[in-house]
Amino acid sequence: MFHRHGLALASTLLVSSLLAWPLAANAAETIKIGFPIPLSGPGSVYGKPILAGAQMAIAEINARGGVLGRQLELVPRDSKANADEAVRLARELIIKDSVDFLAGTLTSAEAPAVSTVAKENKIVFVAPTSKSTILTDPAHIHPYIFRVASNTDVEGTAGAGLLAQWKDVKTVATIAPDYAYGRDSVAAFIAEIKKVRPDIQIVDQQWPKFGEPDFTAFITAQMGKKPDAVYCSLFAGDFVTFVKEATPLGYFKAINNRMVDPAEVGTPDEAQALGNDYPYGIIANAYDPVQWGANEPAAHHTYIENLKAFTHTQYASGWSIVGYQAIYALAAGINKAGTATSEAVAKVLPGMSWDTPVGVRTFSVKSHETFAPEYYGKMVKETAYPFAIIKNPDVLPKSFPTN
C-alpha cells in the first residue's frame, strides 16, 4: 500500500500514529489487578457478588481520577473454586496479562496455592475471603501475601461462644468441608468450646468434600448420633444443597434448629438462594448484614445504596464488601507507596489502616491479616423481606489476641 500511495500516505500514517500515541500510552499505564474468583459452580453464589464489589470499587476510584493519576483495571477470571485452576490463572495473569497485583480467590484451597505464585513472582496478593490460618501462619507468610477476611481462629472462637449459650446442650456434632478451611474452623471451635463448656461432648464429625452433590449419607450418619446441636462450616452452594436434603429428613427438627454456621450463610445471597427453604432459627453470620437496622453507619448506608444501583438489584449482597475492601486496600497501599510497583507496596501495607463501610481495617505487621469480626445473629423471617435475615446482628468476637 505504501508503494501505491507514496509519501502522502506515509505522512498521513505518521501523523495518525503520533495522534494515537498518547491514548495508547495512557491505556498501557493502567494499573492492572488480576482477580481469579469462582464464577461458575457452587462457589459462584459468593464469587459473583465478591467480583461485583471489586468492580464497584474500581469504578468509584477511577471516577475520582484513579490512583497516582492512573486508572485501575480489573482482570477477572473464573477460578471455578479449584486450586489448580486458580494457580494456572494466576500465572497467566502475571505472564500474559502483565497484571501489577493479584486479588481474589474464594476458598482456602485456592488462596494458599495462589499465594505461592505471588511469592515466586514477588507480586502483592490480597486475599478477600480465605480464612484458613495456613495462609499467613509463620510457616507460610511472605512479604507479598495479605488478607482482609477473618480467619478460622476468630471464627471458631465466635462460634463456640454462641453455641455455649445453649445451657441444655450437652452433645455437639460438626460438619464441614474436607479441606483446610473446614478442618481449621472445626479445630478452632473444638479448642474454644473445651475452654468455655468443658461439659460438652463432641459426638460426631462429618467431612464432605467441597462441592459434594449429595449429603444424604452424611446427614443420616450424623442424625444417628443424636446431637443436641451442630457446628456447621458448610457454605455457598454446598449449604444450599445440604439444607434442601437435610430438611425433609428431619435434621433441623431433631436439633431444634440449634446450629451455628460461621461461614457467612447469613448473607442475603445465601438467604435468597434458599428462599422459604431457609432453616429459620439457626445462628449465622455475614461480613456485612446489609439489613443493618438501628445505628447503621452513614458510610455503610451510602455504600449499600450505591451497590444496589451498581448491580441493579433490589437487595444488596453481603459478600460484595470483601471484594470492595480488597481493592480499596490496594489503592491505599499504592497511594502510600507513591508507586504501583509490588515491592514498594508490599513494604507499606504492614501496619497500614484504611477506611471501609464497616469501619477501619488495619493489616497486622506480624501476620499481614486484618482483625475482621463478623455480624452474627439468629436467622428470622420478617415481613419486610422475602428471605431470612439476621435479627439484631452483633459483631463477634469483640476482641481477639493481637495477631
Short mmCIF file of C-alpha atoms in Angstrom, two decimals:
data_model
loop_
_atom_site.label_atom_id
_atom_site.label_comp_id
_atom_site.label_asym_id
_atom_site.label_seq_id
_atom_site.Cartn_x
_atom_site.Cartn_y
_atom_site.Cartn_z
CA MET A 1 0.00 0.00 0.00
CA PHE A 2 2.91 2.32 0.75
CA HIS A 3 4.24 1.91 -2.77
CA ARG A 4 0.86 2.69 -4.36
CA HIS A 5 0.15 5.87 -2.43
CA GLY A 6 3.64 7.15 -1.81
CA LEU A 7 4.80 9.76 0.60
CA ALA A 8 1.41 11.41 1.11
CA LEU A 9 0.01 8.32 2.78
CA ALA A 10 3.21 7.85 4.74
CA SER A 11 2.84 11.35 6.14
CA THR A 12 -0.82 10.70 6.98
CA LEU A 13 0.05 7.47 8.80
CA LEU A 14 2.83 9.19 10.71
CA VAL A 15 0.52 11.98 11.88
CA SER A 16 -2.18 9.44 12.80
CA SER A 17 0.33 7.40 14.77
CA LEU A 18 1.53 10.42 16.67
CA LEU A 19 -2.04 11.46 17.48
CA ALA A 20 -2.89 7.97 18.66
CA TRP A 21 0.28 7.54 20.72
CA PRO A 22 -0.82 9.39 23.87
CA LEU A 23 -4.02 7.32 24.03
CA ALA A 24 -2.08 4.07 23.69
CA ALA A 25 0.40 5.20 26.30
CA ASN A 26 -2.36 6.12 28.72
CA ALA A 27 -4.04 2.74 28.16
CA ALA A 28 -0.75 0.99 28.85
CA GLU A 29 -0.40 2.90 32.09
CA THR A 30 -3.45 1.39 33.75
CA ILE A 31 -2.71 -0.40 36.99
CA LYS A 32 -3.86 -3.96 36.40
CA ILE A 33 -5.26 -6.19 39.14
CA GLY A 34 -5.75 -9.88 38.36
CA PHE A 35 -8.84 -11.31 40.04
CA PRO A 36 -9.37 -15.11 39.88
CA ILE A 37 -12.73 -15.90 41.52
CA PRO A 38 -15.38 -18.65 41.17
CA LEU A 39 -17.92 -17.51 38.59
CA SER A 40 -19.39 -20.96 37.97
CA GLY A 41 -20.29 -23.94 40.16
CA PRO A 42 -21.34 -23.87 43.85
CA GLY A 43 -18.77 -21.21 44.79
CA SER A 44 -20.27 -18.68 42.38
CA VAL A 45 -23.03 -17.93 44.93
CA TYR A 46 -20.31 -15.95 46.72
CA GLY A 47 -17.85 -15.38 43.86
CA LYS A 48 -20.10 -13.28 41.64
CA PRO A 49 -21.05 -10.71 44.32
CA ILE A 50 -17.42 -10.53 45.52
CA LEU A 51 -16.40 -9.63 41.98
CA ALA A 52 -19.20 -7.05 41.80
CA GLY A 53 -17.87 -5.39 44.94
CA ALA A 54 -14.38 -5.22 43.44
CA GLN A 55 -15.77 -3.82 40.19
CA MET A 56 -17.70 -1.12 42.04
CA ALA A 57 -14.58 -0.11 43.96
CA ILE A 58 -12.66 0.15 40.68
CA ALA A 59 -15.42 2.30 39.17
CA GLU A 60 -15.52 4.63 42.20
CA ILE A 61 -11.74 5.07 42.33
CA ASN A 62 -11.44 5.66 38.59
CA ALA A 63 -14.29 8.20 38.68
CA ARG A 64 -12.21 10.19 41.18
CA GLY A 65 -9.18 10.16 38.90
CA GLY A 66 -7.68 6.78 39.72
CA VAL A 67 -4.58 6.25 41.83
CA LEU A 68 -1.49 8.42 41.32
CA GLY A 69 -3.19 9.75 38.20
CA ARG A 70 -3.59 6.27 36.71
CA GLN A 71 -6.77 4.28 36.16
CA LEU A 72 -7.24 0.88 37.75
CA GLU A 73 -8.11 -2.09 35.54
CA LEU A 74 -9.63 -5.29 36.94
CA VAL A 75 -8.88 -8.50 35.07
CA PRO A 76 -11.30 -11.18 36.38
CA ARG A 77 -11.11 -14.88 35.58
CA ASP A 78 -13.26 -17.88 36.61
CA SER A 79 -11.26 -19.99 39.07
CA LYS A 80 -14.12 -22.50 39.43
CA ALA A 81 -13.14 -22.69 43.13
CA ASN A 82 -10.37 -25.06 42.05
CA ALA A 83 -6.85 -24.58 43.40
CA ASP A 84 -5.11 -25.88 40.27
CA GLU A 85 -7.20 -23.65 38.04
CA ALA A 86 -6.59 -20.65 40.30
CA VAL A 87 -2.83 -21.25 40.08
CA ARG A 88 -2.97 -21.60 36.29
CA LEU A 89 -4.93 -18.37 36.03
CA ALA A 90 -2.62 -16.50 38.42
CA ARG A 91 0.41 -17.46 36.32
CA GLU A 92 -1.41 -16.48 33.13
CA LEU A 93 -2.49 -13.16 34.59
CA ILE A 94 1.10 -12.36 35.57
CA ILE A 95 2.86 -13.60 32.44
CA LYS A 96 0.32 -12.98 29.68
CA ASP A 97 -1.79 -10.13 31.04
CA SER A 98 1.07 -8.38 32.87
CA VAL A 99 -1.00 -7.59 35.96
CA ASP A 100 0.63 -5.46 38.63
CA PHE A 101 -1.23 -7.06 41.57
CA LEU A 102 -3.40 -10.05 42.41
CA ALA A 103 -6.59 -10.17 44.47
CA GLY A 104 -9.50 -12.57 44.54
CA THR A 105 -9.94 -16.33 45.12
CA LEU A 106 -12.66 -17.67 47.39
CA THR A 107 -11.61 -20.84 49.16
CA SER A 108 -8.79 -21.80 51.47
CA ALA A 109 -7.64 -24.25 48.82
CA GLU A 110 -7.27 -21.55 46.16
CA ALA A 111 -5.73 -18.73 48.18
CA PRO A 112 -2.70 -20.58 49.67
CA ALA A 113 -1.94 -22.01 46.22
CA VAL A 114 -2.07 -18.56 44.59
CA SER A 115 -0.02 -17.16 47.47
CA THR A 116 2.83 -19.43 46.37
CA VAL A 117 2.64 -17.96 42.86
CA ALA A 118 2.65 -14.44 44.32
CA LYS A 119 5.74 -15.24 46.36
CA GLU A 120 7.57 -16.70 43.37
CA ASN A 121 6.80 -13.65 41.23
CA LYS A 122 7.15 -11.06 44.00
CA ILE A 123 3.70 -9.66 43.36
CA VAL A 124 1.30 -8.44 46.06
CA PHE A 125 -1.73 -10.69 46.54
CA VAL A 126 -4.68 -9.52 48.68
CA ALA A 127 -6.99 -12.41 49.61
CA PRO A 128 -10.52 -11.17 50.33
CA THR A 129 -12.15 -14.32 51.75
CA SER A 130 -9.82 -17.21 52.61
CA LYS A 131 -9.96 -17.91 56.36
CA SER A 132 -7.58 -20.83 56.87
CA THR A 133 -4.74 -19.95 59.22
CA ILE A 134 -2.20 -21.59 56.88
CA LEU A 135 -2.49 -18.64 54.51
CA THR A 136 -0.49 -16.34 56.78
CA ASP A 137 0.87 -18.56 59.56
CA PRO A 138 4.60 -18.38 60.38
CA ALA A 139 5.39 -21.27 58.02
CA HIS A 140 3.66 -19.70 55.00
CA ILE A 141 3.71 -15.92 55.40
CA HIS A 142 5.85 -13.93 52.97
CA PRO A 143 6.21 -10.23 52.08
CA TYR A 144 3.54 -10.29 49.35
CA ILE A 145 0.52 -12.01 50.96
CA PHE A 146 -2.21 -10.03 52.76
CA ARG A 147 -5.69 -10.97 53.99
CA VAL A 148 -8.76 -8.77 54.51
CA ALA A 149 -11.00 -11.63 55.69
CA SER A 150 -11.42 -13.09 59.13
CA ASN A 151 -9.56 -16.29 59.98
CA THR A 152 -10.67 -19.64 61.34
CA ASP A 153 -9.33 -18.95 64.85
CA VAL A 154 -11.54 -15.85 65.09
CA GLU A 155 -14.44 -17.78 63.56
CA GLY A 156 -14.12 -20.77 65.88
CA THR A 157 -13.94 -18.53 68.94
CA ALA A 158 -17.12 -16.69 67.98
CA GLY A 159 -18.95 -19.90 67.08
CA ALA A 160 -18.07 -21.62 70.33
CA GLY A 161 -19.14 -18.63 72.39
CA LEU A 162 -22.54 -18.59 70.72
CA LEU A 163 -23.17 -22.31 70.98
CA ALA A 164 -22.05 -22.33 74.63
CA GLN A 165 -25.04 -20.13 75.48
CA TRP A 166 -27.42 -23.06 74.97
CA LYS A 167 -27.08 -24.36 78.52
CA ASP A 168 -29.10 -27.54 77.91
CA VAL A 169 -26.82 -28.63 75.07
CA LYS A 170 -24.53 -31.45 76.19
CA THR A 171 -23.64 -33.17 72.91
CA VAL A 172 -22.46 -31.48 69.72
CA ALA A 173 -21.71 -32.68 66.19
CA THR A 174 -19.73 -30.89 63.49
CA ILE A 175 -19.96 -30.90 59.71
CA ALA A 176 -17.52 -29.03 57.49
CA PRO A 177 -15.90 -29.30 54.06
CA ASP A 178 -12.91 -31.63 54.00
CA TYR A 179 -10.09 -29.22 53.22
CA ALA A 180 -8.02 -26.61 55.05
CA TYR A 181 -10.82 -24.17 55.83
CA GLY A 182 -13.24 -26.76 57.22
CA ARG A 183 -10.58 -28.60 59.21
CA ASP A 184 -9.20 -25.37 60.71
CA SER A 185 -12.65 -24.00 61.54
CA VAL A 186 -13.71 -27.12 63.40
CA ALA A 187 -10.36 -27.40 65.20
CA ALA A 188 -10.66 -23.80 66.43
CA PHE A 189 -14.26 -24.35 67.52
CA ILE A 190 -13.41 -27.52 69.49
CA ALA A 191 -10.42 -25.88 71.17
CA GLU A 192 -12.59 -22.97 72.33
CA ILE A 193 -15.68 -24.98 73.32
CA LYS A 194 -13.50 -27.14 75.58
CA LYS A 195 -12.48 -23.97 77.41
CA VAL A 196 -15.89 -22.36 77.77
CA ARG A 197 -18.04 -25.51 78.07
CA PRO A 198 -15.91 -28.47 79.15
CA ASP A 199 -19.12 -30.40 79.85
CA ILE A 200 -19.98 -30.58 76.15
CA GLN A 201 -19.09 -33.77 74.31
CA ILE A 202 -18.30 -33.92 70.58
CA VAL A 203 -20.24 -36.98 69.42
CA ASP A 204 -19.79 -36.87 65.65
CA GLN A 205 -17.75 -35.20 62.90
CA GLN A 206 -18.62 -35.32 59.19
CA TRP A 207 -16.28 -34.26 56.38
CA PRO A 208 -17.98 -34.00 52.97
CA LYS A 209 -15.81 -32.76 50.12
CA PHE A 210 -16.28 -29.20 48.89
CA GLY A 211 -18.80 -29.34 46.06
CA GLU A 212 -20.43 -32.53 47.39
CA PRO A 213 -23.55 -33.19 45.25
CA ASP A 214 -25.31 -35.49 47.76
CA PHE A 215 -25.12 -35.01 51.53
CA THR A 216 -27.64 -37.73 52.40
CA ALA A 217 -25.12 -40.21 53.80
CA PHE A 218 -23.50 -37.52 55.96
CA ILE A 219 -26.87 -36.29 57.21
CA THR A 220 -28.20 -39.70 58.19
CA ALA A 221 -24.93 -40.69 59.85
CA GLN A 222 -24.97 -37.53 61.95
CA MET A 223 -28.62 -37.88 62.88
CA GLY A 224 -27.83 -41.37 64.14
CA LYS A 225 -25.55 -39.83 66.81
CA LYS A 226 -28.45 -37.66 68.07
CA PRO A 227 -26.50 -34.47 68.86
CA ASP A 228 -28.19 -31.66 70.77
CA ALA A 229 -26.63 -29.03 68.49
CA VAL A 230 -24.37 -28.73 65.43
CA TYR A 231 -21.42 -26.58 64.46
CA CYS A 232 -21.51 -26.34 60.66
CA SER A 233 -18.99 -24.72 58.33
CA LEU A 234 -20.70 -25.56 55.04
CA PHE A 235 -21.18 -22.54 52.79
CA ALA A 236 -22.24 -21.24 49.38
CA GLY A 237 -23.92 -23.78 47.11
CA ASP A 238 -22.94 -26.62 49.45
CA PHE A 239 -25.05 -25.16 52.25
CA VAL A 240 -27.98 -24.73 49.87
CA THR A 241 -27.76 -28.37 48.76
CA PHE A 242 -27.26 -29.57 52.34
CA VAL A 243 -30.31 -27.73 53.67
CA LYS A 244 -32.59 -28.90 50.89
CA GLU A 245 -31.58 -32.51 51.56
CA ALA A 246 -31.47 -32.27 55.38
CA THR A 247 -34.84 -30.60 55.98
CA PRO A 248 -37.07 -33.38 54.57
CA LEU A 249 -35.12 -35.90 56.65
CA GLY A 250 -35.98 -34.02 59.85
CA TYR A 251 -32.39 -32.98 60.54
CA PHE A 252 -33.12 -29.44 61.75
CA LYS A 253 -36.20 -30.50 63.68
CA ALA A 254 -34.11 -33.12 65.53
CA ILE A 255 -31.71 -30.45 66.81
CA ASN A 256 -34.44 -27.81 67.33
CA ASN A 257 -32.58 -25.68 64.75
CA ARG A 258 -29.71 -25.30 67.19
CA MET A 259 -26.98 -24.84 64.62
CA VAL A 260 -24.18 -22.29 64.46
CA ASP A 261 -22.75 -21.73 60.98
CA PRO A 262 -19.96 -19.12 60.81
CA ALA A 263 -19.42 -19.49 57.03
CA GLU A 264 -21.40 -16.40 56.01
CA VAL A 265 -24.67 -18.21 55.35
CA GLY A 266 -26.44 -15.24 56.94
CA THR A 267 -25.89 -13.12 53.83
CA PRO A 268 -28.83 -12.09 51.66
CA ASP A 269 -27.10 -14.02 48.86
CA GLU A 270 -27.45 -17.34 50.71
CA ALA A 271 -30.88 -16.48 52.11
CA GLN A 272 -32.26 -15.61 48.70
CA ALA A 273 -30.78 -18.79 47.20
CA LEU A 274 -32.76 -20.84 49.74
CA GLY A 275 -35.89 -18.71 49.92
CA ASN A 276 -38.54 -20.34 52.12
CA ASP A 277 -36.34 -23.41 52.50
CA TYR A 278 -34.02 -21.49 54.82
CA PRO A 279 -33.76 -23.15 58.27
CA TYR A 280 -35.08 -20.26 60.35
CA GLY A 281 -33.74 -20.13 63.87
CA ILE A 282 -30.14 -21.14 63.22
CA ILE A 283 -27.35 -18.71 64.15
CA ALA A 284 -25.45 -17.45 61.13
CA ASN A 285 -23.19 -14.58 60.17
CA ALA A 286 -22.04 -12.20 57.45
CA TYR A 287 -19.22 -9.76 56.84
CA ASP A 288 -21.98 -7.32 56.01
CA PRO A 289 -25.53 -7.97 57.28
CA VAL A 290 -26.86 -5.44 54.70
CA GLN A 291 -30.15 -5.14 56.63
CA TRP A 292 -28.37 -3.36 59.45
CA GLY A 293 -31.31 -1.90 61.34
CA ALA A 294 -30.65 0.71 64.03
CA ASN A 295 -27.31 2.51 64.35
CA GLU A 296 -26.27 1.89 60.75
CA PRO A 297 -23.19 4.00 59.94
CA ALA A 298 -23.82 6.64 57.29
CA ALA A 299 -20.90 5.33 55.22
CA HIS A 300 -22.45 1.87 55.14
CA HIS A 301 -25.86 3.19 54.12
CA THR A 302 -24.28 5.09 51.23
CA TYR A 303 -22.27 2.02 50.21
CA ILE A 304 -25.40 -0.20 50.16
CA GLU A 305 -27.40 2.28 48.10
CA ASN A 306 -24.52 2.60 45.64
CA LEU A 307 -24.15 -1.19 45.47
CA LYS A 308 -27.83 -1.70 44.69
CA ALA A 309 -27.60 0.86 41.91
CA PHE A 310 -24.35 -0.60 40.56
CA THR A 311 -25.66 -4.18 40.49
CA HIS A 312 -29.23 -3.24 39.51
CA THR A 313 -30.66 -5.30 42.38
CA GLN A 314 -33.37 -4.61 44.92
CA TYR A 315 -31.36 -6.18 47.75
CA ALA A 316 -27.62 -5.75 48.05
CA SER A 317 -25.16 -8.60 48.57
CA GLY A 318 -23.49 -9.34 51.89
CA TRP A 319 -20.41 -10.64 50.08
CA SER A 320 -19.55 -7.67 47.89
CA ILE A 321 -17.94 -5.91 50.85
CA VAL A 322 -14.85 -8.16 50.86
CA GLY A 323 -14.08 -7.60 47.18
CA TYR A 324 -14.67 -3.88 47.71
CA GLN A 325 -12.32 -3.79 50.72
CA ALA A 326 -9.56 -5.66 48.88
CA ILE A 327 -9.45 -3.12 46.04
CA TYR A 328 -9.51 -0.14 48.40
CA ALA A 329 -6.69 -1.72 50.41
CA LEU A 330 -4.56 -1.99 47.27
CA ALA A 331 -5.42 1.57 46.24
CA ALA A 332 -4.46 2.87 49.69
CA GLY A 333 -1.19 0.93 49.54
CA ILE A 334 -0.31 2.28 46.10
CA ASN A 335 -1.06 5.82 47.25
CA LYS A 336 1.06 5.37 50.36
CA ALA A 337 3.96 3.86 48.42
CA GLY A 338 3.78 6.56 45.75
CA THR A 339 4.25 3.91 43.09
CA ALA A 340 2.45 0.87 41.68
CA THR A 341 5.40 -1.49 41.96
CA SER A 342 4.61 -4.56 44.07
CA GLU A 343 7.86 -4.49 46.01
CA ALA A 344 7.22 -0.93 47.18
CA VAL A 345 3.56 -1.56 48.01
CA ALA A 346 4.44 -4.74 49.92
CA LYS A 347 6.64 -2.67 52.23
CA VAL A 348 3.94 -0.15 53.17
CA LEU A 349 0.95 -2.48 53.65
CA PRO A 350 2.03 -3.99 57.02
CA GLY A 351 0.54 -1.74 59.71
CA MET A 352 -1.46 0.29 57.17
CA SER A 353 -5.05 1.28 58.01
CA TRP A 354 -7.78 2.19 55.57
CA ASP A 355 -11.45 3.12 55.79
CA THR A 356 -14.22 0.70 54.83
CA PRO A 357 -18.04 0.96 55.01
CA VAL A 358 -17.95 -1.29 58.10
CA GLY A 359 -15.14 0.50 59.89
CA VAL A 360 -11.39 0.97 59.80
CA ARG A 361 -9.28 -2.08 58.92
CA THR A 362 -5.55 -2.49 59.63
CA PHE A 363 -3.06 -5.01 58.27
CA SER A 364 -1.10 -6.64 61.07
CA VAL A 365 2.63 -6.03 60.91
CA LYS A 366 3.23 -9.57 62.14
CA SER A 367 0.72 -11.69 60.20
CA HIS A 368 -0.47 -9.38 57.37
CA GLU A 369 -4.05 -10.14 58.45
CA THR A 370 -6.81 -7.78 59.50
CA PHE A 371 -8.90 -8.34 62.59
CA ALA A 372 -12.21 -8.74 60.78
CA PRO A 373 -15.00 -9.69 63.19
CA GLU A 374 -18.33 -10.60 61.62
CA TYR A 375 -22.00 -9.92 62.28
CA TYR A 376 -23.82 -12.82 63.97
CA GLY A 377 -27.41 -13.40 64.94
CA LYS A 378 -30.49 -15.60 64.77
CA MET A 379 -31.93 -16.03 61.28
CA VAL A 380 -35.55 -14.92 61.22
CA LYS A 381 -38.34 -14.20 58.77
CA GLU A 382 -39.66 -10.65 58.65
CA THR A 383 -42.49 -9.36 56.50
CA ALA A 384 -40.30 -6.59 55.07
CA TYR A 385 -38.08 -9.11 53.28
CA PRO A 386 -38.87 -12.20 51.18
CA PHE A 387 -35.91 -14.08 52.68
CA ALA A 388 -34.29 -14.78 56.05
CA ILE A 389 -32.29 -12.01 57.70
CA ILE A 390 -30.05 -11.76 60.74
CA LYS A 391 -32.01 -10.44 63.71
CA ASN A 392 -30.13 -7.75 65.63
CA PRO A 393 -26.72 -8.51 64.08
CA ASP A 394 -23.92 -8.29 66.63
CA VAL A 395 -20.19 -8.00 65.94
CA LEU A 396 -18.29 -11.01 67.28
CA PRO A 397 -15.81 -11.61 68.71
CA LYS A 398 -15.48 -8.26 70.40
CA SER A 399 -11.73 -8.69 70.64
CA PHE A 400 -9.07 -11.22 69.80
CA PRO A 401 -5.44 -11.70 70.86
CA THR A 402 -3.23 -9.50 68.73
CA ASN A 403 -2.06 -11.12 65.55
#
